[in-house]
Amino acid sequence: MPRPIQATIHGEALRHNLSRMRAAAPDARVWGVVKANAYGHGIERVFDGLRGADGFALLDLQEAERVRALGWRGPILLLEGVFEPRDLELCSRLNLWHTVHCDEQIDMLAMHKTNQPHRVFLKMNSGMNRLGFAPHRFRSAWTRLDALPQVDEISLMTHFSDADSAKGIAEQVRVFDEITRDLPGERTLSNSAASLRFGAEPGVRADWIRPGIAVYGSAPDYPDHDIAHWDLQPTMTLATRIIGVQELAPGDTVGYGSSFTADAPLRIGVVACGYADGYPRHCSTGTPVLVDGVRTRMVGRVSMDMITVDLTPVPEAGFGAEVTMWGRAANGAVLAIDEVARAGGTVGYELMCGLALRVPAVVE
Ligand SMILES: *Cc1c(COP(=O)(O)O)cnc(C)c1O
């Protein structure tokens, strides 16, 4: 028998979360963001749950090919555009829409031979200072693109740096509006956080939203709000079992570095999940975990293949008991990935993207 660890991808939860994002930004079309192999869920595994999206947004050209191979004929957007001239051939062949964020990408387009003009999304750097044309250069980039026979419709795009926090998006929206006010074309501004927090506001409404993390059941502004607040459901469960039990006496320690010491008699379960499965090594004593759907805590350090958990709240649990590292337990109890991420000093994004290849996954 293989190790008892398994990831489950919840199709119904993907559908639910997608509809939540639609409700958050009325009238907008929705890009299902499936970059990074659908945030670690697996493109092929989420496809059925997300086929109600209006398009798929990603950045790896091979992932775009995989989405087309699944039979998707609708829009696909390359969020970083092309990286070299021959990528444009694939865009022509597979009808991929692509972001244009720098002069070099316009140069490549100008040299590209195609009789099928491309739909492009011109990206403004409105303050994030990652990809995009600075505001004062945006209109000349638009004019240059507009003159190219290789270009069909030009849409307008920007990305927010602080949609999940107090600073918010107002200043970036103001800059984007000021420069693009009289330009034609569809607009796309908001990621998950901006869609949930501001998606219905008139100044933020746009033709398309680009939610990723919320679709995958993680609250973008955790811990200010959790998934229950936003009515989102976990889309990935990482579940395993107890493979050993130890009875500790006061003064006994657990695991590498003896980082945990029992101050009273304590029954602990040894769990088949470690950092080689994608569980964060920075989690330590106190990190929440569910045993038989009951909340308890990790004790000691995460090792490569195992962690250890306090069995005090579940005295009946022993060898073979169900352990939920994050997601939904058999009894319906939920442990949000955000809580585990926070205990490990990171965010839900990193945990789901880091699910290890050795963990078998099923869709349910
Ligand atoms: C990843 C990404 C998104 C989705 O962001 P979430 O925070 O996961 O909703 C949206 N737009 C762009 C350009 C991205 O790279």
Short mmCIF file of C-alpha atoms and ligand atoms in Angstrom, two decimals:
data_model
loop_
_atom_site.label_atom_id
_atom_site.label_comp_id
_atom_site.label_asym_id
_atom_site.label_seq_id
_atom_site.Cartn_x
_atom_site.Cartn_y
_atom_site.Cartn_z
CA MET A 1 0.00 0.00 0.00
CA PRO A 2 1.29 3.50 -0.80
CA ARG A 3 1.65 6.08 1.97
CA PRO A 4 -1.84 7.12 3.03
CA ILE A 5 -1.45 10.78 1.99
CA GLN A 6 -3.74 12.22 -0.69
CA ALA A 7 -4.89 15.56 -2.07
CA THR A 8 -8.51 15.98 -3.11
CA ILE A 9 -9.61 18.72 -5.49
CA HIS A 10 -13.22 19.74 -4.94
CA GLY A 11 -14.99 20.52 -8.22
CA GLU A 12 -18.18 21.69 -6.55
CA ALA A 13 -16.23 24.16 -4.39
CA LEU A 14 -14.52 25.56 -7.50
CA ARG A 15 -17.94 26.15 -9.07
CA HIS A 16 -19.21 27.76 -5.89
CA ASN A 17 -16.22 30.09 -5.52
CA LEU A 18 -16.39 31.09 -9.18
CA SER A 19 -20.02 32.07 -8.75
CA ARG A 20 -19.08 34.06 -5.65
CA MET A 21 -16.61 36.04 -7.74
CA ARG A 22 -19.26 36.68 -10.38
CA ALA A 23 -21.56 38.04 -7.70
CA ALA A 24 -18.77 40.27 -6.31
CA ALA A 25 -18.26 42.03 -9.64
CA PRO A 26 -21.67 42.20 -11.31
CA ASP A 27 -21.64 42.33 -15.12
CA ALA A 28 -17.91 41.62 -15.41
CA ARG A 29 -16.69 38.60 -17.31
CA VAL A 30 -14.39 36.35 -15.31
CA TRP A 31 -10.94 35.10 -16.17
CA GLY A 32 -10.29 31.92 -14.24
CA VAL A 33 -6.62 32.38 -13.37
CA VAL A 34 -4.94 29.00 -13.77
CA LYS A 35 -1.27 29.98 -13.75
CA ALA A 36 1.20 27.85 -11.78
CA ASN A 37 -0.70 24.71 -12.74
CA ALA A 38 -3.92 26.15 -11.36
CA TYR A 39 -2.27 27.26 -8.13
CA GLY A 40 -0.93 23.76 -7.61
CA HIS A 41 -4.33 22.08 -8.09
CA GLY A 42 -3.52 20.80 -11.60
CA ILE A 43 -5.03 22.39 -14.72
CA GLU A 44 -6.64 19.15 -15.85
CA ARG A 45 -8.11 18.60 -12.38
CA VAL A 46 -9.75 22.04 -12.08
CA PHE A 47 -10.91 22.32 -15.68
CA ASP A 48 -14.33 20.83 -15.19
CA GLY A 49 -15.01 22.90 -12.07
CA LEU A 50 -13.94 26.12 -13.79
CA ARG A 51 -15.36 25.63 -17.27
CA GLY A 52 -18.06 28.14 -16.38
CA ALA A 53 -15.40 30.89 -16.51
CA ASP A 54 -15.43 33.22 -19.52
CA GLY A 55 -11.76 32.61 -20.17
CA PHE A 56 -8.56 31.27 -18.66
CA ALA A 57 -5.60 33.44 -17.73
CA LEU A 58 -2.12 32.02 -17.24
CA LEU A 59 1.46 32.73 -18.16
CA ASP A 60 3.16 29.57 -19.29
CA LEU A 61 2.69 28.78 -22.99
CA GLN A 62 2.73 25.06 -22.31
CA GLU A 63 -0.12 25.56 -19.87
CA ALA A 64 -2.03 27.40 -22.61
CA GLU A 65 -1.50 24.38 -24.85
CA ARG A 66 -2.85 22.13 -22.10
CA VAL A 67 -6.00 24.24 -21.79
CA ARG A 68 -6.56 24.04 -25.56
CA ALA A 69 -5.88 20.29 -25.43
CA LEU A 70 -8.77 19.98 -22.97
CA GLY A 71 -11.03 21.27 -25.72
CA TRP A 72 -11.37 24.88 -24.52
CA ARG A 73 -12.11 27.12 -27.50
CA GLY A 74 -12.86 30.30 -25.57
CA PRO A 75 -10.47 33.09 -24.61
CA ILE A 76 -7.04 32.38 -23.12
CA LEU A 77 -4.94 35.31 -21.91
CA LEU A 78 -1.17 35.22 -21.40
CA LEU A 79 -0.72 37.46 -18.35
CA GLU A 80 2.95 38.20 -19.04
CA GLY A 81 2.64 38.14 -22.82
CA VAL A 82 5.32 36.53 -24.94
CA PHE A 83 8.94 35.96 -24.00
CA GLU A 84 10.46 35.49 -27.45
CA PRO A 85 9.34 35.98 -31.08
CA ARG A 86 8.37 32.38 -31.77
CA ASP A 87 5.86 32.49 -28.90
CA LEU A 88 3.79 34.69 -31.22
CA GLU A 89 3.49 31.79 -33.66
CA LEU A 90 1.83 29.76 -30.93
CA CYS A 91 -0.45 32.72 -30.15
CA SER A 92 -1.52 32.85 -33.79
CA ARG A 93 -1.98 29.10 -34.03
CA LEU A 94 -3.90 28.65 -30.76
CA ASN A 95 -5.63 32.04 -30.84
CA LEU A 96 -4.11 33.19 -27.54
CA TRP A 97 -4.71 36.73 -26.39
CA HIS A 98 -1.62 38.25 -24.87
CA THR A 99 -0.53 41.04 -22.60
CA VAL A 100 1.83 43.64 -24.02
CA HIS A 101 3.80 45.29 -21.24
CA CYS A 102 7.03 46.54 -22.81
CA ASP A 103 8.51 47.96 -26.03
CA GLU A 104 10.32 44.72 -26.83
CA GLN A 105 6.97 42.91 -27.08
CA ILE A 106 5.71 45.55 -29.52
CA ASP A 107 8.91 45.12 -31.57
CA MET A 108 8.30 41.37 -31.72
CA LEU A 109 4.71 41.90 -32.84
CA ALA A 110 5.82 44.33 -35.55
CA MET A 111 8.09 41.61 -37.00
CA HIS A 112 5.53 38.82 -36.66
CA LYS A 113 4.06 37.33 -39.83
CA THR A 114 0.41 36.43 -39.44
CA ASN A 115 -2.79 36.90 -41.35
CA GLN A 116 -4.77 36.63 -38.15
CA PRO A 117 -4.40 39.85 -36.12
CA HIS A 118 -3.99 39.32 -32.38
CA ARG A 119 -6.15 40.53 -29.52
CA VAL A 120 -3.79 42.20 -27.04
CA PHE A 121 -4.06 43.58 -23.50
CA LEU A 122 -1.89 46.65 -23.08
CA LYS A 123 -0.66 46.81 -19.52
CA MET A 124 -0.08 49.95 -17.51
CA ASN A 125 2.27 50.13 -14.56
CA SER A 126 0.00 52.26 -12.38
CA GLY A 127 2.17 51.93 -9.27
CA MET A 128 3.03 48.27 -8.72
CA ASN A 129 6.33 48.74 -10.57
CA ARG A 130 6.52 45.25 -11.90
CA LEU A 131 5.25 44.85 -15.48
CA GLY A 132 3.70 47.53 -17.66
CA PHE A 133 4.22 50.88 -19.34
CA ALA A 134 4.58 53.87 -17.05
CA PRO A 135 1.53 56.14 -17.26
CA HIS A 136 3.31 58.84 -19.29
CA ARG A 137 4.40 56.23 -21.86
CA PHE A 138 1.10 54.35 -22.08
CA ARG A 139 -0.59 56.35 -24.80
CA SER A 140 2.36 56.29 -27.16
CA ALA A 141 2.52 52.50 -26.72
CA TRP A 142 -1.19 52.34 -27.52
CA THR A 143 -0.70 54.45 -30.68
CA ARG A 144 2.17 52.28 -31.81
CA LEU A 145 0.19 49.09 -31.27
CA ASP A 146 -2.87 50.51 -32.96
CA ALA A 147 -0.87 51.14 -36.12
CA LEU A 148 0.25 47.50 -36.43
CA PRO A 149 -1.58 45.26 -38.91
CA GLN A 150 -0.73 42.35 -36.56
CA VAL A 151 -2.99 43.82 -33.89
CA ASP A 152 -6.73 43.52 -33.73
CA GLU A 153 -8.52 44.81 -30.63
CA ILE A 154 -6.53 46.50 -27.84
CA SER A 155 -7.77 46.02 -24.28
CA LEU A 156 -6.45 47.91 -21.28
CA MET A 157 -5.07 46.35 -18.14
CA THR A 158 -3.39 47.13 -14.85
CA HIS A 159 -2.61 45.22 -11.63
CA PHE A 160 -2.94 46.37 -8.00
CA SER A 161 -0.20 46.18 -5.38
CA ASP A 162 -2.36 46.68 -2.26
CA ALA A 163 -5.84 45.40 -3.03
CA ASP A 164 -5.69 43.21 0.09
CA SER A 165 -4.58 45.82 2.61
CA ALA A 166 -5.28 49.23 4.11
CA LYS A 167 -3.60 51.24 1.37
CA GLY A 168 -6.17 49.95 -1.12
CA ILE A 169 -6.45 50.67 -4.83
CA ALA A 170 -7.82 54.22 -5.10
CA GLU A 171 -4.61 55.89 -6.27
CA GLN A 172 -3.88 53.24 -8.91
CA VAL A 173 -7.47 53.43 -10.17
CA ARG A 174 -7.16 57.21 -10.42
CA VAL A 175 -3.94 57.01 -12.46
CA PHE A 176 -5.34 54.32 -14.76
CA ASP A 177 -8.56 56.28 -15.34
CA GLU A 178 -6.82 59.54 -16.01
CA ILE A 179 -4.64 58.08 -18.74
CA THR A 180 -7.17 55.73 -20.35
CA ARG A 181 -10.38 57.75 -20.02
CA ASP A 182 -10.88 58.44 -23.74
CA LEU A 183 -9.26 55.28 -25.10
CA PRO A 184 -11.51 52.60 -26.58
CA GLY A 185 -11.27 48.97 -25.57
CA GLU A 186 -12.23 46.62 -22.77
CA ARG A 187 -10.70 47.02 -19.35
CA THR A 188 -9.44 44.61 -16.71
CA LEU A 189 -8.15 45.72 -13.31
CA SER A 190 -9.05 43.50 -10.39
CA ASN A 191 -7.54 40.38 -8.86
CA SER A 192 -9.40 38.44 -6.14
CA ALA A 193 -8.87 40.96 -3.36
CA ALA A 194 -9.95 43.96 -5.43
CA SER A 195 -12.96 42.08 -6.82
CA LEU A 196 -14.19 41.01 -3.38
CA ARG A 197 -13.52 44.31 -1.63
CA PHE A 198 -14.28 46.85 -4.35
CA GLY A 199 -15.68 44.96 -7.33
CA ALA A 200 -19.13 46.54 -7.23
CA GLU A 201 -17.90 50.14 -6.91
CA PRO A 202 -18.59 52.18 -10.04
CA GLY A 203 -14.98 53.37 -10.49
CA VAL A 204 -13.65 49.82 -10.22
CA ARG A 205 -16.19 48.05 -12.40
CA ALA A 206 -14.58 46.73 -15.56
CA ASP A 207 -15.24 44.35 -18.41
CA TRP A 208 -13.18 41.51 -16.93
CA ILE A 209 -11.96 40.50 -13.48
CA ARG A 210 -8.98 38.21 -12.90
CA PRO A 211 -9.55 36.22 -9.71
CA GLY A 212 -7.15 33.47 -8.73
CA ILE A 213 -6.70 32.82 -5.04
CA ALA A 214 -10.34 33.29 -4.03
CA VAL A 215 -11.44 30.76 -6.63
CA TYR A 216 -9.13 28.30 -4.84
CA GLY A 217 -10.77 28.89 -1.47
CA SER A 218 -8.29 31.17 0.24
CA ALA A 219 -9.18 34.62 1.59
CA PRO A 220 -6.91 37.18 -0.10
CA ASP A 221 -7.06 39.52 2.90
CA TYR A 222 -6.63 36.93 5.65
CA PRO A 223 -6.44 37.45 8.63
CA ASP A 224 -8.61 40.58 8.28
CA HIS A 225 -11.25 38.30 6.80
CA ASP A 226 -11.46 34.54 6.44
CA ILE A 227 -13.10 32.30 3.84
CA ALA A 228 -16.25 32.05 5.94
CA HIS A 229 -16.59 35.85 5.77
CA TRP A 230 -16.31 35.81 1.97
CA ASP A 231 -18.40 32.64 1.66
CA LEU A 232 -15.62 30.71 -0.09
CA GLN A 233 -15.05 26.96 0.17
CA PRO A 234 -11.78 25.01 0.28
CA THR A 235 -10.94 23.53 -3.12
CA MET A 236 -7.99 21.44 -1.99
CA THR A 237 -7.88 19.01 0.91
CA LEU A 238 -4.58 17.51 1.99
CA ALA A 239 -5.44 14.43 4.02
CA THR A 240 -3.42 11.61 5.49
CA ARG A 241 -3.44 9.21 8.43
CA ILE A 242 -1.83 8.48 11.75
CA ILE A 243 0.85 5.83 11.32
CA GLY A 244 2.07 5.59 14.92
CA VAL A 245 1.23 6.62 18.48
CA GLN A 246 3.52 7.52 21.40
CA GLU A 247 2.75 8.02 25.09
CA LEU A 248 4.91 10.78 26.54
CA ALA A 249 5.78 11.24 30.20
CA PRO A 250 6.40 14.70 31.64
CA GLY A 251 9.81 15.89 30.46
CA ASP A 252 9.82 13.76 27.30
CA THR A 253 10.62 15.60 24.09
CA VAL A 254 9.46 15.15 20.50
CA GLY A 255 11.35 14.98 17.24
CA TYR A 256 14.46 16.64 15.81
CA GLY A 257 16.02 19.22 18.07
CA SER A 258 13.71 18.17 20.92
CA SER A 259 11.85 21.42 20.32
CA PHE A 260 8.76 20.33 22.23
CA THR A 261 8.76 19.06 25.81
CA ALA A 262 5.70 17.50 27.41
CA ASP A 263 4.84 19.09 30.78
CA ALA A 264 2.27 16.39 31.58
CA PRO A 265 1.51 12.89 30.28
CA LEU A 266 0.64 13.31 26.61
CA ARG A 267 -0.53 10.99 23.85
CA ILE A 268 0.74 11.99 20.42
CA GLY A 269 0.01 10.75 16.91
CA VAL A 270 2.67 10.44 14.23
CA VAL A 271 1.25 11.66 10.93
CA ALA A 272 2.33 10.68 7.39
CA CYS A 273 2.94 14.17 6.04
CA GLY A 274 6.08 16.27 6.04
CA TYR A 275 7.81 19.05 4.19
CA ALA A 276 8.55 16.74 1.26
CA ASP A 277 4.78 16.65 0.70
CA GLY A 278 4.61 20.43 0.60
CA TYR A 279 3.68 20.99 4.23
CA PRO A 280 5.55 24.11 5.40
CA ARG A 281 8.57 23.35 7.55
CA HIS A 282 8.17 26.66 9.35
CA CYS A 283 5.03 25.40 11.04
CA SER A 284 5.71 24.26 14.57
CA THR A 285 4.03 23.55 17.90
CA GLY A 286 0.53 25.02 17.91
CA THR A 287 -0.23 24.85 14.18
CA PRO A 288 -3.86 23.69 13.83
CA VAL A 289 -4.64 20.27 12.35
CA LEU A 290 -7.77 18.08 12.30
CA VAL A 291 -7.76 14.49 13.57
CA ASP A 292 -10.98 12.64 12.78
CA GLY A 293 -12.36 16.09 11.98
CA VAL A 294 -11.53 17.42 15.46
CA ARG A 295 -9.25 20.39 15.82
CA THR A 296 -5.96 19.83 17.61
CA ARG A 297 -2.38 21.09 17.31
CA MET A 298 0.95 20.06 15.97
CA VAL A 299 3.76 19.52 18.47
CA GLY A 300 7.50 19.65 17.68
CA ARG A 301 9.06 20.19 14.26
CA VAL A 302 7.96 19.25 10.78
CA SER A 303 10.30 16.63 9.38
CA MET A 304 10.60 15.40 5.78
CA ASP A 305 7.92 12.71 5.96
CA MET A 306 6.19 13.13 9.30
CA ILE A 307 4.72 15.50 11.82
CA THR A 308 3.46 14.81 15.34
CA VAL A 309 0.14 15.92 16.78
CA ASP A 310 -1.44 16.22 20.22
CA LEU A 311 -4.20 13.60 20.58
CA THR A 312 -5.67 15.04 23.81
CA PRO A 313 -8.90 16.31 22.14
CA VAL A 314 -9.38 12.95 20.33
CA PRO A 315 -8.62 10.18 22.85
CA GLU A 316 -10.24 7.54 20.62
CA ALA A 317 -8.00 8.29 17.64
CA GLY A 318 -5.15 5.88 16.97
CA PHE A 319 -3.39 4.11 14.12
CA GLY A 320 -5.17 4.84 10.83
CA ALA A 321 -7.14 7.86 12.07
CA GLU A 322 -7.92 10.50 9.45
CA VAL A 323 -5.75 13.62 9.61
CA THR A 324 -6.60 16.77 7.66
CA MET A 325 -3.64 19.07 7.10
CA TRP A 326 -5.89 21.63 5.38
CA GLY A 327 -9.24 21.56 3.64
CA ARG A 328 -12.33 19.56 4.59
CA ALA A 329 -12.49 16.50 6.85
CA ALA A 330 -14.87 13.56 6.33
CA ASN A 331 -17.17 14.93 9.04
CA GLY A 332 -17.41 18.25 7.18
CA ALA A 333 -15.13 20.25 9.50
CA VAL A 334 -13.02 22.82 7.65
CA LEU A 335 -9.45 23.86 8.33
CA ALA A 336 -8.73 26.82 6.05
CA ILE A 337 -5.39 26.69 4.27
CA ASP A 338 -4.92 30.32 5.37
CA GLU A 339 -4.69 29.33 9.03
CA VAL A 340 -1.97 26.79 8.38
CA ALA A 341 -0.12 29.21 6.10
CA ARG A 342 -0.14 31.89 8.75
CA ALA A 343 1.24 29.49 11.35
CA GLY A 344 4.08 28.82 8.91
CA GLY A 345 4.74 32.50 8.24
CA THR A 346 3.42 32.37 4.68
CA VAL A 347 0.24 32.66 2.60
CA GLY A 348 -2.25 30.17 1.22
CA TYR A 349 -0.90 30.78 -2.30
CA GLU A 350 2.48 29.27 -1.42
CA LEU A 351 1.02 26.20 0.26
CA MET A 352 -1.29 25.24 -2.60
CA CYS A 353 1.36 25.98 -5.23
CA GLY A 354 3.85 23.90 -3.26
CA LEU A 355 1.85 20.68 -3.08
CA ALA A 356 4.51 18.07 -3.84
CA LEU A 357 4.47 15.87 -6.90
CA ARG A 358 4.69 12.76 -4.73
CA VAL A 359 1.24 13.46 -3.31
CA PRO A 360 -1.38 11.66 -5.42
CA ALA A 361 -4.43 13.79 -6.19
CA VAL A 362 -8.02 12.97 -7.06
CA VAL A 363 -10.94 15.11 -8.18
CA GLU A 364 -14.20 14.80 -6.33
C1 LIG B 1 -1.91 36.04 -10.49
C2 LIG B 1 -2.56 37.21 -11.09
C3 LIG B 1 -3.90 37.49 -10.80
C4 LIG B 1 -4.70 36.71 -9.77
O1 LIG B 1 -4.37 37.19 -8.49
P1 LIG B 1 -5.09 36.61 -7.17
O2 LIG B 1 -4.51 37.42 -6.08
O3 LIG B 1 -4.69 35.18 -7.08
O4 LIG B 1 -6.53 36.79 -7.37
C5 LIG B 1 -4.49 38.54 -11.47
N1 LIG B 1 -3.81 39.27 -12.37
C6 LIG B 1 -2.52 39.05 -12.65
C7 LIG B 1 -1.80 39.91 -13.63
C8 LIG B 1 -1.85 38.02 -12.02
O5 LIG B 1 -0.56 37.78 -12.31
#
